[in-house]
Amino acid sequence: MKDKVKYPVIVEEFSDEDGHYYVATSPNIKGLVTDGDTITELVEHIKDAIAGWLSGNEHPIVQDSTKWALKEHQRIMWVNVDLN
């Protein structure tokens, strides 16, 4: 097993009645959704979520994120995850 993996996630910024926050999802890891009040907090939550999901599961093949259809306010972020 690799000690580190790198996965792309889709990040979207929201400002609504719940406040200002960021949400990340990943077409590579079905069902992965996490959020954070700041980008820094979001990245930490993504790392924890991916590491937890990958623990004991087969690692999904990283998809070509350039082929993902993004909405207007979405962007792709690559996240390095330490599996140790």
Short mmCIF file of N, CA, C and O in Angstrom, two decimals:
data_model
loop_
_atom_site.label_atom_id
_atom_site.label_comp_id
_atom_site.label_asym_id
_atom_site.label_seq_id
_atom_site.Cartn_x
_atom_site.Cartn_y
_atom_site.Cartn_z
N MET A 1 0.84 -1.18 0.00
CA MET A 1 0.00 0.00 0.00
C MET A 1 0.89 1.25 0.00
O MET A 1 1.89 1.30 0.69
N LYS A 2 0.49 2.24 -0.74
CA LYS A 2 1.23 3.50 -0.78
C LYS A 2 1.03 4.25 0.53
O LYS A 2 -0.01 4.16 1.16
N ASP A 3 2.05 5.03 0.89
CA ASP A 3 1.93 5.87 2.08
C ASP A 3 1.14 7.13 1.81
O ASP A 3 0.54 7.71 2.70
N LYS A 4 1.17 7.59 0.55
CA LYS A 4 0.46 8.82 0.17
C LYS A 4 -0.28 8.59 -1.14
O LYS A 4 0.17 7.85 -2.00
N VAL A 5 -1.43 9.25 -1.25
CA VAL A 5 -2.20 9.24 -2.49
C VAL A 5 -2.60 10.67 -2.82
O VAL A 5 -2.61 11.53 -1.94
N LYS A 6 -2.93 10.90 -4.07
CA LYS A 6 -3.34 12.23 -4.50
C LYS A 6 -4.63 12.08 -5.31
O LYS A 6 -4.66 11.32 -6.28
N TYR A 7 -5.68 12.76 -4.88
CA TYR A 7 -6.97 12.70 -5.55
C TYR A 7 -7.50 14.10 -5.84
O TYR A 7 -7.34 15.02 -5.03
N PRO A 8 -8.17 14.25 -6.99
CA PRO A 8 -8.83 15.53 -7.27
C PRO A 8 -10.20 15.55 -6.61
O PRO A 8 -10.86 14.51 -6.48
N VAL A 9 -10.60 16.72 -6.15
CA VAL A 9 -11.94 16.91 -5.60
C VAL A 9 -12.53 18.16 -6.26
O VAL A 9 -11.82 19.02 -6.77
N ILE A 10 -13.84 18.23 -6.23
CA ILE A 10 -14.55 19.42 -6.73
C ILE A 10 -14.92 20.26 -5.53
O ILE A 10 -15.55 19.78 -4.58
N VAL A 11 -14.52 21.54 -5.55
CA VAL A 11 -14.78 22.47 -4.45
C VAL A 11 -15.77 23.53 -4.92
O VAL A 11 -15.64 24.06 -6.03
N GLU A 12 -16.74 23.81 -4.07
CA GLU A 12 -17.71 24.86 -4.37
C GLU A 12 -17.86 25.75 -3.15
O GLU A 12 -17.92 25.27 -2.02
N GLU A 13 -17.94 27.05 -3.37
CA GLU A 13 -18.07 28.04 -2.30
C GLU A 13 -19.54 28.45 -2.19
O GLU A 13 -20.20 28.68 -3.21
N PHE A 14 -20.03 28.56 -0.95
CA PHE A 14 -21.42 28.94 -0.71
C PHE A 14 -21.49 30.11 0.27
O PHE A 14 -20.69 30.21 1.20
N SER A 15 -22.46 30.96 0.05
CA SER A 15 -22.85 32.00 1.01
C SER A 15 -24.37 32.00 1.01
O SER A 15 -25.00 32.39 0.02
N ASP A 16 -24.95 31.51 2.11
CA ASP A 16 -26.40 31.43 2.20
C ASP A 16 -26.83 31.63 3.65
O ASP A 16 -26.04 32.10 4.47
N GLU A 17 -28.06 31.23 3.98
CA GLU A 17 -28.58 31.43 5.33
C GLU A 17 -27.77 30.69 6.39
O GLU A 17 -27.82 31.03 7.57
N ASP A 18 -26.98 29.69 5.98
CA ASP A 18 -26.12 28.96 6.91
C ASP A 18 -24.76 29.63 7.10
O ASP A 18 -23.95 29.18 7.90
N GLY A 19 -24.48 30.67 6.31
CA GLY A 19 -23.21 31.38 6.42
C GLY A 19 -22.36 31.19 5.18
O GLY A 19 -22.85 30.89 4.10
N HIS A 20 -21.07 31.39 5.35
CA HIS A 20 -20.11 31.26 4.25
C HIS A 20 -19.28 30.01 4.51
O HIS A 20 -18.71 29.85 5.59
N TYR A 21 -19.23 29.11 3.52
CA TYR A 21 -18.53 27.84 3.71
C TYR A 21 -18.18 27.23 2.35
O TYR A 21 -18.60 27.72 1.30
N TYR A 22 -17.40 26.16 2.39
CA TYR A 22 -16.96 25.45 1.20
C TYR A 22 -17.38 23.98 1.32
O TYR A 22 -17.37 23.42 2.41
N VAL A 23 -17.70 23.38 0.17
CA VAL A 23 -18.09 21.97 0.12
C VAL A 23 -17.23 21.27 -0.92
O VAL A 23 -16.98 21.83 -1.99
N ALA A 24 -16.79 20.06 -0.60
CA ALA A 24 -16.00 19.27 -1.54
C ALA A 24 -16.66 17.92 -1.77
O ALA A 24 -17.19 17.31 -0.84
N THR A 25 -16.64 17.48 -3.03
CA THR A 25 -17.09 16.15 -3.42
C THR A 25 -16.03 15.55 -4.33
O THR A 25 -15.13 16.26 -4.79
N SER A 26 -16.14 14.26 -4.59
CA SER A 26 -15.18 13.63 -5.49
C SER A 26 -15.85 12.56 -6.33
O SER A 26 -16.35 11.58 -5.78
N PRO A 27 -15.87 12.73 -7.65
CA PRO A 27 -16.38 11.67 -8.51
C PRO A 27 -15.55 10.38 -8.40
O PRO A 27 -16.03 9.31 -8.71
N ASN A 28 -14.30 10.49 -7.92
CA ASN A 28 -13.46 9.32 -7.73
C ASN A 28 -13.93 8.45 -6.57
O ASN A 28 -13.76 7.24 -6.58
N ILE A 29 -14.47 9.09 -5.56
CA ILE A 29 -14.88 8.38 -4.35
C ILE A 29 -16.37 8.68 -4.12
O ILE A 29 -16.74 9.69 -3.54
N LYS A 30 -17.20 7.80 -4.62
CA LYS A 30 -18.66 7.99 -4.56
C LYS A 30 -19.12 8.16 -3.11
O LYS A 30 -18.73 7.42 -2.23
N GLY A 31 -19.95 9.18 -2.91
CA GLY A 31 -20.50 9.45 -1.59
C GLY A 31 -19.65 10.36 -0.73
O GLY A 31 -20.07 10.74 0.36
N LEU A 32 -18.46 10.74 -1.20
CA LEU A 32 -17.60 11.62 -0.41
C LEU A 32 -18.12 13.05 -0.49
O LEU A 32 -18.21 13.63 -1.57
N VAL A 33 -18.50 13.58 0.65
CA VAL A 33 -18.93 14.98 0.75
C VAL A 33 -18.44 15.48 2.09
O VAL A 33 -18.63 14.83 3.12
N THR A 34 -17.79 16.63 2.09
CA THR A 34 -17.34 17.24 3.34
C THR A 34 -17.35 18.75 3.16
O THR A 34 -17.42 19.25 2.05
N ASP A 35 -17.28 19.47 4.28
CA ASP A 35 -17.31 20.92 4.20
C ASP A 35 -16.36 21.55 5.20
O ASP A 35 -15.78 20.86 6.03
N GLY A 36 -16.21 22.86 5.09
CA GLY A 36 -15.36 23.62 6.02
C GLY A 36 -15.67 25.09 5.89
O GLY A 36 -16.12 25.56 4.84
N ASP A 37 -15.43 25.82 6.98
CA ASP A 37 -15.67 27.27 6.97
C ASP A 37 -14.64 28.02 6.15
O ASP A 37 -14.91 29.11 5.65
N THR A 38 -13.42 27.44 6.03
CA THR A 38 -12.34 28.04 5.25
C THR A 38 -11.77 26.97 4.33
O THR A 38 -12.01 25.78 4.53
N ILE A 39 -10.98 27.38 3.34
CA ILE A 39 -10.32 26.42 2.46
C ILE A 39 -9.38 25.54 3.27
O ILE A 39 -9.33 24.32 3.07
N THR A 40 -8.65 26.12 4.20
CA THR A 40 -7.72 25.36 5.03
C THR A 40 -8.46 24.27 5.81
O THR A 40 -8.03 23.12 5.85
N GLU A 41 -9.57 24.64 6.43
CA GLU A 41 -10.37 23.67 7.18
C GLU A 41 -10.94 22.61 6.24
O GLU A 41 -10.96 21.42 6.57
N LEU A 42 -11.39 23.03 5.06
CA LEU A 42 -11.94 22.10 4.09
C LEU A 42 -10.89 21.06 3.68
O LEU A 42 -11.18 19.87 3.63
N VAL A 43 -9.67 21.50 3.40
CA VAL A 43 -8.61 20.58 2.99
C VAL A 43 -8.35 19.55 4.08
O VAL A 43 -8.20 18.36 3.79
N GLU A 44 -8.31 19.97 5.33
CA GLU A 44 -8.10 19.02 6.43
C GLU A 44 -9.25 18.01 6.51
O GLU A 44 -9.01 16.82 6.71
N HIS A 45 -10.48 18.48 6.32
CA HIS A 45 -11.63 17.58 6.35
C HIS A 45 -11.59 16.61 5.17
O HIS A 45 -11.94 15.43 5.33
N ILE A 46 -11.17 17.09 4.00
CA ILE A 46 -11.06 16.22 2.82
C ILE A 46 -10.02 15.13 3.09
O ILE A 46 -10.26 13.95 2.82
N LYS A 47 -8.87 15.53 3.59
CA LYS A 47 -7.82 14.55 3.88
C LYS A 47 -8.31 13.47 4.83
O LYS A 47 -8.09 12.28 4.61
N ASP A 48 -8.97 13.88 5.90
CA ASP A 48 -9.50 12.92 6.88
C ASP A 48 -10.55 12.01 6.25
O ASP A 48 -10.55 10.80 6.48
N ALA A 49 -11.44 12.59 5.44
CA ALA A 49 -12.51 11.81 4.82
C ALA A 49 -11.95 10.79 3.83
O ALA A 49 -12.35 9.63 3.82
N ILE A 50 -11.00 11.22 3.00
CA ILE A 50 -10.42 10.30 2.02
C ILE A 50 -9.62 9.21 2.71
O ILE A 50 -9.74 8.03 2.38
N ALA A 51 -8.80 9.58 3.69
CA ALA A 51 -8.01 8.58 4.42
C ALA A 51 -8.92 7.57 5.09
O ALA A 51 -8.66 6.37 5.06
N GLY A 52 -10.00 8.04 5.70
CA GLY A 52 -10.94 7.14 6.35
C GLY A 52 -11.63 6.22 5.36
O GLY A 52 -11.80 5.03 5.62
N TRP A 53 -12.02 6.76 4.22
CA TRP A 53 -12.70 5.95 3.22
C TRP A 53 -11.76 4.91 2.63
O TRP A 53 -12.16 3.77 2.40
N LEU A 54 -10.52 5.30 2.37
CA LEU A 54 -9.56 4.39 1.74
C LEU A 54 -9.06 3.31 2.68
O LEU A 54 -8.58 2.28 2.24
N SER A 55 -9.17 3.55 3.97
CA SER A 55 -8.72 2.56 4.95
C SER A 55 -9.55 1.29 4.81
O SER A 55 -10.76 1.29 5.05
N GLY A 56 -8.92 0.23 4.38
CA GLY A 56 -9.61 -1.04 4.22
C GLY A 56 -10.34 -1.21 2.91
O GLY A 56 -10.94 -2.24 2.67
N ASN A 57 -10.34 -0.19 2.05
CA ASN A 57 -10.99 -0.28 0.74
C ASN A 57 -9.94 -0.25 -0.37
O ASN A 57 -8.85 0.30 -0.19
N GLU A 58 -10.30 -0.80 -1.50
CA GLU A 58 -9.43 -0.71 -2.66
C GLU A 58 -9.42 0.74 -3.15
O GLU A 58 -10.44 1.41 -3.16
N HIS A 59 -8.25 1.21 -3.53
CA HIS A 59 -8.13 2.60 -3.97
C HIS A 59 -8.71 2.76 -5.36
O HIS A 59 -8.29 2.07 -6.30
N PRO A 60 -9.68 3.66 -5.53
CA PRO A 60 -10.25 3.87 -6.85
C PRO A 60 -9.22 4.50 -7.80
O PRO A 60 -8.34 5.26 -7.36
N ILE A 61 -9.34 4.18 -9.07
CA ILE A 61 -8.46 4.77 -10.07
C ILE A 61 -8.80 6.25 -10.20
O ILE A 61 -9.98 6.62 -10.24
N VAL A 62 -7.79 7.09 -10.23
CA VAL A 62 -8.00 8.53 -10.36
C VAL A 62 -8.50 8.83 -11.76
O VAL A 62 -7.86 8.48 -12.75
N GLN A 63 -9.65 9.46 -11.83
CA GLN A 63 -10.24 9.84 -13.11
C GLN A 63 -9.55 11.06 -13.69
O GLN A 63 -8.94 11.85 -12.96
N ASP A 64 -9.69 11.25 -14.98
CA ASP A 64 -9.17 12.44 -15.66
C ASP A 64 -10.09 13.61 -15.33
O ASP A 64 -11.18 13.75 -15.91
N SER A 65 -9.67 14.46 -14.41
CA SER A 65 -10.53 15.56 -13.95
C SER A 65 -10.76 16.62 -15.02
O SER A 65 -11.68 17.41 -14.90
N THR A 66 -9.96 16.62 -16.09
CA THR A 66 -10.18 17.60 -17.16
C THR A 66 -11.45 17.28 -17.94
O THR A 66 -11.96 18.13 -18.66
N LYS A 67 -11.99 16.08 -17.75
CA LYS A 67 -13.22 15.68 -18.45
C LYS A 67 -14.46 15.88 -17.59
O LYS A 67 -15.57 15.61 -18.04
N TRP A 68 -14.30 16.33 -16.36
CA TRP A 68 -15.45 16.56 -15.49
C TRP A 68 -16.19 17.81 -15.94
O TRP A 68 -15.58 18.83 -16.25
N ALA A 69 -17.51 17.76 -15.93
CA ALA A 69 -18.34 18.91 -16.26
C ALA A 69 -18.59 19.68 -14.96
O ALA A 69 -19.28 19.20 -14.07
N LEU A 70 -17.99 20.86 -14.86
CA LEU A 70 -18.11 21.66 -13.65
C LEU A 70 -19.20 22.72 -13.81
O LEU A 70 -19.40 23.23 -14.90
N LYS A 71 -19.85 23.03 -12.70
CA LYS A 71 -20.80 24.13 -12.68
C LYS A 71 -20.02 25.44 -12.59
O LYS A 71 -18.82 25.44 -12.32
N GLU A 72 -20.69 26.53 -12.76
CA GLU A 72 -20.05 27.85 -12.84
C GLU A 72 -19.15 28.17 -11.65
O GLU A 72 -18.08 28.73 -11.82
N HIS A 73 -19.56 27.82 -10.45
CA HIS A 73 -18.79 28.20 -9.25
C HIS A 73 -17.97 27.06 -8.66
O HIS A 73 -17.56 27.13 -7.52
N GLN A 74 -17.74 26.03 -9.44
CA GLN A 74 -16.94 24.91 -8.96
C GLN A 74 -15.53 24.96 -9.53
O GLN A 74 -15.32 25.52 -10.60
N ARG A 75 -14.60 24.40 -8.77
CA ARG A 75 -13.22 24.28 -9.25
C ARG A 75 -12.63 22.97 -8.75
O ARG A 75 -13.12 22.39 -7.78
N ILE A 76 -11.59 22.54 -9.41
CA ILE A 76 -10.93 21.30 -9.04
C ILE A 76 -9.72 21.61 -8.17
O ILE A 76 -8.97 22.54 -8.45
N MET A 77 -9.56 20.83 -7.11
CA MET A 77 -8.41 20.95 -6.23
C MET A 77 -7.83 19.55 -6.04
O MET A 77 -8.58 18.60 -5.83
N TRP A 78 -6.51 19.41 -6.15
CA TRP A 78 -5.85 18.13 -5.90
C TRP A 78 -5.42 18.10 -4.45
O TRP A 78 -4.84 19.06 -3.95
N VAL A 79 -5.67 16.98 -3.79
CA VAL A 79 -5.37 16.84 -2.37
C VAL A 79 -4.43 15.65 -2.14
O VAL A 79 -4.70 14.55 -2.61
N ASN A 80 -3.32 15.91 -1.46
CA ASN A 80 -2.40 14.85 -1.05
C ASN A 80 -2.86 14.30 0.29
O ASN A 80 -3.06 15.07 1.23
N VAL A 81 -2.99 12.98 0.36
CA VAL A 81 -3.48 12.34 1.58
C VAL A 81 -2.45 11.37 2.10
O VAL A 81 -2.00 10.48 1.38
N ASP A 82 -2.05 11.56 3.35
CA ASP A 82 -1.11 10.67 4.01
C ASP A 82 -1.90 9.53 4.63
O ASP A 82 -2.79 9.77 5.46
N LEU A 83 -1.62 8.31 4.23
CA LEU A 83 -2.38 7.16 4.72
C LEU A 83 -1.81 6.54 5.98
O LEU A 83 -2.32 5.55 6.46
N ASN A 84 -0.75 7.10 6.52
CA ASN A 84 -0.15 6.57 7.76
C ASN A 84 -0.84 7.13 8.98
O ASN A 84 -1.35 8.15 9.04
#
